[in-house]
Tab-separated table of C-alpha atoms and ligand atoms in Angstrom:
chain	number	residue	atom	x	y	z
U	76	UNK	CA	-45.577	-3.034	-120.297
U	77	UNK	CA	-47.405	-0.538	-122.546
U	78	UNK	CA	-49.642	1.902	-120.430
U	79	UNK	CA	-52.018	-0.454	-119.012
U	80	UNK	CA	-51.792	0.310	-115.868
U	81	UNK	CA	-53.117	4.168	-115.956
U	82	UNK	CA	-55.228	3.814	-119.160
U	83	UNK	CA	-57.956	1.375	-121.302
U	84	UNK	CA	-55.857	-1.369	-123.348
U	85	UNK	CA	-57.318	-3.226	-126.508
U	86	UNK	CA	-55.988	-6.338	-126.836
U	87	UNK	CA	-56.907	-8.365	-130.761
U	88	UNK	CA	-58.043	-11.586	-129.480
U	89	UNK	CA	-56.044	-14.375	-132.157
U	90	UNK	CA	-55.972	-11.368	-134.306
U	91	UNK	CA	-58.640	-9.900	-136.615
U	92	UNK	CA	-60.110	-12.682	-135.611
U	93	UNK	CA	-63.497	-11.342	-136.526
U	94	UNK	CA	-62.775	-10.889	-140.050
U	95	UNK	CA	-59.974	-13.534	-140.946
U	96	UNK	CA	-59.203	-16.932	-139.854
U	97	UNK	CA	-58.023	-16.393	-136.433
U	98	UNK	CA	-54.153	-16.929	-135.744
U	99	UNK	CA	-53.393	-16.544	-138.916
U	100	UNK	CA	-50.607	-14.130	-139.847
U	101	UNK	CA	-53.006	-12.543	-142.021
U	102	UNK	CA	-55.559	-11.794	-139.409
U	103	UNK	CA	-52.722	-10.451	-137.117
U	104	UNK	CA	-51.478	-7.990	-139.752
U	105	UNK	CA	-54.712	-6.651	-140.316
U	106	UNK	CA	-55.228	-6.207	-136.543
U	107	UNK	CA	-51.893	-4.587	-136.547
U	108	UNK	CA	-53.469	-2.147	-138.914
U	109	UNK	CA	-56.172	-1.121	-136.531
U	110	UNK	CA	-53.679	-0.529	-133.927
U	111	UNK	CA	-54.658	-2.218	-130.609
U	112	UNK	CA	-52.333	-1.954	-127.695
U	113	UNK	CA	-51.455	-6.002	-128.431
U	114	UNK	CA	-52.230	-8.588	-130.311
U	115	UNK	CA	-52.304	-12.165	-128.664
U	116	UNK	CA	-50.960	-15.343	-129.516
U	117	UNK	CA	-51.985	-18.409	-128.130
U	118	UNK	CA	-49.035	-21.089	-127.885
U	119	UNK	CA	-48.977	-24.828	-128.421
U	120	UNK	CA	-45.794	-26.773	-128.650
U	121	UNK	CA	-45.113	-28.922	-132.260
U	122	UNK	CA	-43.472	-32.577	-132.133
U	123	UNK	CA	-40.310	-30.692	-132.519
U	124	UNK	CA	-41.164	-27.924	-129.933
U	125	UNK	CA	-41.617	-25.222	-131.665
U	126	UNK	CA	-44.348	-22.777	-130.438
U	127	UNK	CA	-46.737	-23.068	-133.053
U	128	UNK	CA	-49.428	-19.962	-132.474
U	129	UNK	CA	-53.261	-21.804	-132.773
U	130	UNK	CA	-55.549	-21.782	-130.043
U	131	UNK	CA	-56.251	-25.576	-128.852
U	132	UNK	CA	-54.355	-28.109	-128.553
U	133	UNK	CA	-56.116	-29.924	-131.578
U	134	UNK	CA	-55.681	-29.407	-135.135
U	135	UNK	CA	-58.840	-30.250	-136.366
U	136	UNK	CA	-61.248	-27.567	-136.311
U	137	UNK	CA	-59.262	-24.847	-137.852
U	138	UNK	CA	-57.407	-26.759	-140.531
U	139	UNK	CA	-57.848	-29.539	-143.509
U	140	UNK	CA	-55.385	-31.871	-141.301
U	141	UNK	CA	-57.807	-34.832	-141.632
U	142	UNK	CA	-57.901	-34.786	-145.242
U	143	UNK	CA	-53.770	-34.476	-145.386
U	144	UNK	CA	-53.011	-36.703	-142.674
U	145	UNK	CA	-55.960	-39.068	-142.561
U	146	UNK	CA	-53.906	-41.612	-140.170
U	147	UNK	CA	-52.344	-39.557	-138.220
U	148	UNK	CA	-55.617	-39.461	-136.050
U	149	UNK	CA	-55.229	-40.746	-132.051
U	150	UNK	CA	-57.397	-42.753	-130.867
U	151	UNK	CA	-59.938	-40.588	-130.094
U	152	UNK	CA	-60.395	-39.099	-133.449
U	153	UNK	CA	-58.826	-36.202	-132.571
U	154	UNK	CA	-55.433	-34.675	-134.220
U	155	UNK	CA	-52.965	-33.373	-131.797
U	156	UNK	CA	-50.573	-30.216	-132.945
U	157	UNK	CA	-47.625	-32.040	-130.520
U	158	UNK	CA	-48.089	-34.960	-132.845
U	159	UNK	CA	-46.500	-33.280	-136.397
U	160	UNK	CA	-43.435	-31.631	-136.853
U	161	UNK	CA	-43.423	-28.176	-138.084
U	162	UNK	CA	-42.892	-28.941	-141.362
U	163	UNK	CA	-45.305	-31.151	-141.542
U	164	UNK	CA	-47.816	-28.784	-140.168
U	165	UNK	CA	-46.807	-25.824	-142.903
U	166	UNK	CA	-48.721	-28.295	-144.879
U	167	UNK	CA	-51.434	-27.503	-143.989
U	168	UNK	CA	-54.602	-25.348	-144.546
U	169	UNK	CA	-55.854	-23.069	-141.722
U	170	UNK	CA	-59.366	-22.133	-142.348
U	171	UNK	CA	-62.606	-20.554	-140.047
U	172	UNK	CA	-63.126	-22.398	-137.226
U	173	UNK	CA	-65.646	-25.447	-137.924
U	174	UNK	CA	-67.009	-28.273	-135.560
U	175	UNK	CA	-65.260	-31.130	-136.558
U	176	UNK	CA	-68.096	-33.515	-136.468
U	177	UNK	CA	-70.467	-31.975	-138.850
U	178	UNK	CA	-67.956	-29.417	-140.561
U	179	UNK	CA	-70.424	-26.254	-139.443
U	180	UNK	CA	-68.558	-23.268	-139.479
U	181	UNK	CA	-68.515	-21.783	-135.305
U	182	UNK	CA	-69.090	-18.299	-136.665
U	183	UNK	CA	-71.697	-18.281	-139.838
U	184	UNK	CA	-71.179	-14.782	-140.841
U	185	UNK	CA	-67.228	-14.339	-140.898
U	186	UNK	CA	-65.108	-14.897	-142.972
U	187	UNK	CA	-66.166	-18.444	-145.188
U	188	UNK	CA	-64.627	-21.322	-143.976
U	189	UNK	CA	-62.439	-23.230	-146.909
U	190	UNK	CA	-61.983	-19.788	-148.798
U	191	UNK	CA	-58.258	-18.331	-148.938
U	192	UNK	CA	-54.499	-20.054	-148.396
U	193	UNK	CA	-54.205	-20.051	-144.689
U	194	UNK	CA	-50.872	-21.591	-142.596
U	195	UNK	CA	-49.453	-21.837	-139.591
U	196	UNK	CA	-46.543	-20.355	-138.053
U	197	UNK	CA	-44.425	-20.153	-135.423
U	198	UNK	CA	-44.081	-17.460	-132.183
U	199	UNK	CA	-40.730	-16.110	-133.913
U	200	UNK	CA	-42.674	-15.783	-137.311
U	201	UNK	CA	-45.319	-13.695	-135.565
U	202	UNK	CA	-42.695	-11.806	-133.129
U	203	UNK	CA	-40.686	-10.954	-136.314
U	204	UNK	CA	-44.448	-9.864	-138.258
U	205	UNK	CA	-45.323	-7.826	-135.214
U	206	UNK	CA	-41.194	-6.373	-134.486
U	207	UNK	CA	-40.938	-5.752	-138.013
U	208	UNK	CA	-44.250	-3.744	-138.311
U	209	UNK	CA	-43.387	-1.725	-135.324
U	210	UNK	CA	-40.454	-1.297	-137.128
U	211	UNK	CA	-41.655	-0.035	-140.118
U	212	UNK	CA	-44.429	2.265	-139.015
U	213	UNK	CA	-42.620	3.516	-136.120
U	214	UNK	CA	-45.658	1.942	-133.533
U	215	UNK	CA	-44.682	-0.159	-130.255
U	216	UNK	CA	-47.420	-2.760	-130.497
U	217	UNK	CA	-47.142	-5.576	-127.706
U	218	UNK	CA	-47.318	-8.788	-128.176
U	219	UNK	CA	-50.126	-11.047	-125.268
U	220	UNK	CA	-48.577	-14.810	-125.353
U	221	UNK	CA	-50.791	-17.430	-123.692
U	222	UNK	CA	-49.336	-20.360	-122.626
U	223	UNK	CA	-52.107	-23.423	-123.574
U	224	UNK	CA	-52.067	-26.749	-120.939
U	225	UNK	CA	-48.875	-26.626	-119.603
U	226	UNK	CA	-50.225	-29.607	-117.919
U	227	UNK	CA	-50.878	-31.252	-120.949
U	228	UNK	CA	-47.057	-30.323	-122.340
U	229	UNK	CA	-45.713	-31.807	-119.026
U	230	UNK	CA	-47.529	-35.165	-119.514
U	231	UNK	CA	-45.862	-35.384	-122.863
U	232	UNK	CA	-42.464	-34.537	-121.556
U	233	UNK	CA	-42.282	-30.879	-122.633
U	234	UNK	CA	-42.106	-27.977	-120.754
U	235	UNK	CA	-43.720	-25.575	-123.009
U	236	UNK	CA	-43.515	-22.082	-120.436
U	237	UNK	CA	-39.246	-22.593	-120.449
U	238	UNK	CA	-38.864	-22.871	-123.989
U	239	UNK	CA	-41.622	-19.686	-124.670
U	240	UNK	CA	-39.500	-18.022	-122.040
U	241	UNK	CA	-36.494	-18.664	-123.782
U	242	UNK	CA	-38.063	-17.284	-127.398
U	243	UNK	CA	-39.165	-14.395	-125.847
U	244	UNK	CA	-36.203	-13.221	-124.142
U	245	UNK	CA	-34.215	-13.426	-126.877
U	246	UNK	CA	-36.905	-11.391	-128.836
U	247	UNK	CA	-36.136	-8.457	-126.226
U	248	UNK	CA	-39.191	-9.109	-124.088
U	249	UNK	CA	-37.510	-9.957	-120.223
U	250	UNK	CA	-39.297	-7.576	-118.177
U	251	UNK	CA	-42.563	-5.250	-117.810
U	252	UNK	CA	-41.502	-2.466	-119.676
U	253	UNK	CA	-41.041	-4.721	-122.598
U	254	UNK	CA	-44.087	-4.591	-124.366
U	255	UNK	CA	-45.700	-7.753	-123.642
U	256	UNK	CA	-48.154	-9.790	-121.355
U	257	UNK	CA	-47.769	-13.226	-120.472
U	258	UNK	CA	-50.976	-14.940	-119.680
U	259	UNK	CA	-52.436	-18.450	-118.448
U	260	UNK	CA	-55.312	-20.081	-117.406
U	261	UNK	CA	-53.221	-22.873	-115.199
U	262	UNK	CA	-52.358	-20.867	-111.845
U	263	UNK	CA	-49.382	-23.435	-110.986
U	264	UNK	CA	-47.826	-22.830	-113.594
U	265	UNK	CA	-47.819	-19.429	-113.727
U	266	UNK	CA	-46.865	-19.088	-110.425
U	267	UNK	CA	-44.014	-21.725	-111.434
U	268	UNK	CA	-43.023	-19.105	-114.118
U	269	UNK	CA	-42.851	-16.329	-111.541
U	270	UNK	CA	-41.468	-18.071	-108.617
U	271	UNK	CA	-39.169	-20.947	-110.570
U	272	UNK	CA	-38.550	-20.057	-113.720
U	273	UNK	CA	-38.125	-16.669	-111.910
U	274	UNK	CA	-39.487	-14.798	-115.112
U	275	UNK	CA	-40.103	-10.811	-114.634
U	276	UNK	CA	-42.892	-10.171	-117.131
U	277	UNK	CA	-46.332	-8.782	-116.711
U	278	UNK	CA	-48.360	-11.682	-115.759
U	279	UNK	CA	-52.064	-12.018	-116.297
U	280	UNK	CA	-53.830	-15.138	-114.452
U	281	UNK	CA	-56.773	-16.200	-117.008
U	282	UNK	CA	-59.997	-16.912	-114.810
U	283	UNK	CA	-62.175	-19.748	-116.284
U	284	UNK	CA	-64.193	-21.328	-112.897
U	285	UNK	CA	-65.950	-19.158	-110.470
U	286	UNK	CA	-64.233	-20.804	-107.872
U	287	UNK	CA	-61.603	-18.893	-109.183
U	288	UNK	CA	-62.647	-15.054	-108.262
U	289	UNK	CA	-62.128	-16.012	-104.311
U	290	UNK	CA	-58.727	-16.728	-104.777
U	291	UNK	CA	-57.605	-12.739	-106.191
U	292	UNK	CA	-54.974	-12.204	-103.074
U	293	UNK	CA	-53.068	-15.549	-103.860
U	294	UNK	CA	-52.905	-14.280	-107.820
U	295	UNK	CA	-51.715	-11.088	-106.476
U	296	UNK	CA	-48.348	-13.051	-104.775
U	297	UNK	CA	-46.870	-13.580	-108.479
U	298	UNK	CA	-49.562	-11.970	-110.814
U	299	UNK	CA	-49.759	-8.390	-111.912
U	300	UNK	CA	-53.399	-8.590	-113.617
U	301	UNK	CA	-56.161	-11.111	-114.051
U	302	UNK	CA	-58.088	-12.153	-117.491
U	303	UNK	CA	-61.694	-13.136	-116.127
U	304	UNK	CA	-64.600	-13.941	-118.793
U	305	UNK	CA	-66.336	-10.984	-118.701
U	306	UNK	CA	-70.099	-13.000	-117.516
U	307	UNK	CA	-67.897	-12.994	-113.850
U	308	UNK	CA	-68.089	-9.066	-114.280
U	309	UNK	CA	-71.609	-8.984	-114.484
U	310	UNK	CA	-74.072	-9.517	-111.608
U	311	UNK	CA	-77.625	-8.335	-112.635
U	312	UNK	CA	-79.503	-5.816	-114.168
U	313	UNK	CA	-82.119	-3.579	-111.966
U	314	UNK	CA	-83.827	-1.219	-113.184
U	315	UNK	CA	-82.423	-0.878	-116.849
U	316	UNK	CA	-79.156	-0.839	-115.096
U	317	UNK	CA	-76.312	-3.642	-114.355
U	318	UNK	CA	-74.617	-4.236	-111.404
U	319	UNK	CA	-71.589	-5.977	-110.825
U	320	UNK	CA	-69.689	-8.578	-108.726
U	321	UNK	CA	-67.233	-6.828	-106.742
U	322	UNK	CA	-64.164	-8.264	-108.790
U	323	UNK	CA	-62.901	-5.617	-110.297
U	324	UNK	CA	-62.907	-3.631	-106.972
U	325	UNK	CA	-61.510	-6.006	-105.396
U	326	UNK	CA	-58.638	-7.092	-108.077
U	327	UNK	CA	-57.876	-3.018	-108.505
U	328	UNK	CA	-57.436	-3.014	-104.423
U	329	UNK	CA	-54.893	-6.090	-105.052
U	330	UNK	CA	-53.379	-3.659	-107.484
U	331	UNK	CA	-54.131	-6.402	-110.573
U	332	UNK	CA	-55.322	-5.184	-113.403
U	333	UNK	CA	-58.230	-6.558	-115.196
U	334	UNK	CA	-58.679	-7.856	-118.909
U	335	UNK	CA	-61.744	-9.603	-119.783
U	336	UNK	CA	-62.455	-11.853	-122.287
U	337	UNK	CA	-64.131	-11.899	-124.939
U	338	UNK	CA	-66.425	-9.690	-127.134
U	339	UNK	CA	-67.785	-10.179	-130.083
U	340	UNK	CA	-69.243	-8.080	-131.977
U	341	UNK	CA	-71.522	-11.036	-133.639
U	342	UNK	CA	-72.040	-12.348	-129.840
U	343	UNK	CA	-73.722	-9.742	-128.056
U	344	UNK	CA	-75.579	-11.946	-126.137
U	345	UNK	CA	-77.615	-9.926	-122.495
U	346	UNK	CA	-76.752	-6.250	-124.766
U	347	UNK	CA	-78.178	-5.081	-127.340
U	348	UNK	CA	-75.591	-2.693	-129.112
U	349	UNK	CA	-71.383	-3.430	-128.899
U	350	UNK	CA	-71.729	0.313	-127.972
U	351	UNK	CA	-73.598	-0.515	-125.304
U	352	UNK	CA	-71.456	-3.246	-124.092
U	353	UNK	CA	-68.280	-1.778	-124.415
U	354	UNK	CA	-69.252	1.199	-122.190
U	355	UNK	CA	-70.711	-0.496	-119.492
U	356	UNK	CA	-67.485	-2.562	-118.810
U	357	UNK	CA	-65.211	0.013	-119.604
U	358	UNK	CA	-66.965	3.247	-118.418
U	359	UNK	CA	-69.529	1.503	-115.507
U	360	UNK	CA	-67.691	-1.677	-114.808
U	361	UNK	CA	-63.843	-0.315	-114.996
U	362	UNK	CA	-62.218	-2.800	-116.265
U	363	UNK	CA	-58.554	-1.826	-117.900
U	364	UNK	CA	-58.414	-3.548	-121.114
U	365	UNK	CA	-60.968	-6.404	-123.234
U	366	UNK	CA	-59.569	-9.087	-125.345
U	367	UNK	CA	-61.931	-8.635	-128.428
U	368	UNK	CA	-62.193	-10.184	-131.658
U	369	UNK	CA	-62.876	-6.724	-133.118
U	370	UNK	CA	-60.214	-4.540	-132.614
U	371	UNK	CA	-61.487	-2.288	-135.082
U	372	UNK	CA	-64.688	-1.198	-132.875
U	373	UNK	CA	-63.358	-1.519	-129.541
U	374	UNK	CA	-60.386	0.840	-130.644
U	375	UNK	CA	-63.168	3.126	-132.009
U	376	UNK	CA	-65.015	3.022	-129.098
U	377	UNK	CA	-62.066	4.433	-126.961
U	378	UNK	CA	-61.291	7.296	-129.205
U	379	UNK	CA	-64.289	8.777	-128.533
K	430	CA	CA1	-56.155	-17.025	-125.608
């Protein structure tokens, strides 16, 4: 693993993701060009099981799938990446993420939705984009897989950690000094991947319920970091100043390091600057990395 345990990582949340359709290879080259410390890929498995990098499980908010495939829709009116082969989904348009159900675009002031020739791809496209680049330019940029509802995968009789495993090992990435973070939001399973699929990677445990933050010593038995939404950071603010929840003292005494998620530079929500935000997590809060969908600023931010 690159550095993260002694200094602040950046990690480009789907990419550029700010600025291009996020997940695209696009958006990950130009986050590549404004050299974070890693660039994640969120992982879903295709009909075929090929790791197809998009972040949910459903197809149709980031791509034209509906008007390609109009009957391809389950029952519930959603379309489901595990139900198309990848060459069926290179077919497809990716564009800015939408709502479905009225076709608003999420993010109003990024990059316009329907605008561009967007695909998919695969993990090994993106490994090779990222390997290549490094490559290239003579960087060592790491790669942040997420592994999306293993649960899910199981239920439909694929066991989407093994093959990702698999991928990456034969990619070069087997252990922590190999440039890369695995991360999930389904502790069983990444325990699983520890303990049964006996994997020796840097493992982050994603944090999505509050429940969550009591259980930091069990996610220190096969975890080596923890990837909390950054609101579980914050307590309150008294007297112009915020306070915090003890969990990053308490994940830094479990020796875990801790990556955030997610900020925006378009989201600032309780702050009023991203200046402002990004130095009281990094500077007041100590965290050791933020997933951000500006790499850009956040890698600005740091050099100063
Ligand atoms: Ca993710």
């Amino acid at each position: 693993m690159n550095n993260s345990t002694n200094s602040k990582v950046v990690i480009a949340h789907r990419g550029a993701s700010g600025y291009l359709p996020e997940h695209t290879m696009e958006s990950k080259a130009m986050a590549y060009a404004m050299h974070p410390d890693y660039i994640e890929q969120d992982l879903v498995l295709s009909k075929d099981d090929i790791p197809i990098v998009i972040h949910d499980i459903y197809l149709d908010d980031v791509t034209n799938v509906a008007t390609i495939f109009p009957e391809r829709k389950r029952e519930d009116g959603r379309y489901y990446v595990i139900d198309f082969t990848f060459d069926e989904l290179q077919l497809l348009q990716v564009t800015e993420r939408f709502q479905p159900s009225t076709g608003e675009q999420f993010y109003p002031n990024r990059f316009p939705k329907n605008k561009g020739n967007f695909r998919l791809h695969s993990l090994q496209q993106e490994i090779e984009l990222i390997q290549g680049l490094n490559y290239s330019t003579g960087k060592s940029i790491g790669i942040y897989p997420e592994i999306k509802n293993p649960e899910f995968h199981h239920k439909n009789g694929k066991d989407i950690a093994r093959i990702t495993l698999d991928i990456l090992s034969f990619y070069g990435y087997k252990t922590k000094e190999d440039n890369c973070i695995l991360q999930c939001f389904d502790a069983k399973e990444l325990e699983r991947i520890r303990k049964e699929l006996q994997s020796e990677l840097f493992l982050v445990q994603l944090i999505e319920f509050p429940e969550e933050t009591k259980q930091l010593q069990h996610f220190a038995s096969y975890a080596d970091g923890i990837g909390p939404w950054y609101k579980q950071i914050l307590d309150k603010k008294e007297n112009n100043k915020w306070l915090f929840t003890n969990l990053v003292e308490k994940a830094h005494e479990l020796n875990l390091v801790v990556h955030p998620y997610t900020f925006r530079h378009d989201q600032l929500d309780e702050f009023s600057t991203f200046e402002e935000m990004m130095s009281v997590f990094f500077f007041e809060a100590n965290i050791d990395g933020a997933f951000t969908d500006f790499p850009d600023k956040v890698v600005d931010f740091l050099r100063k």
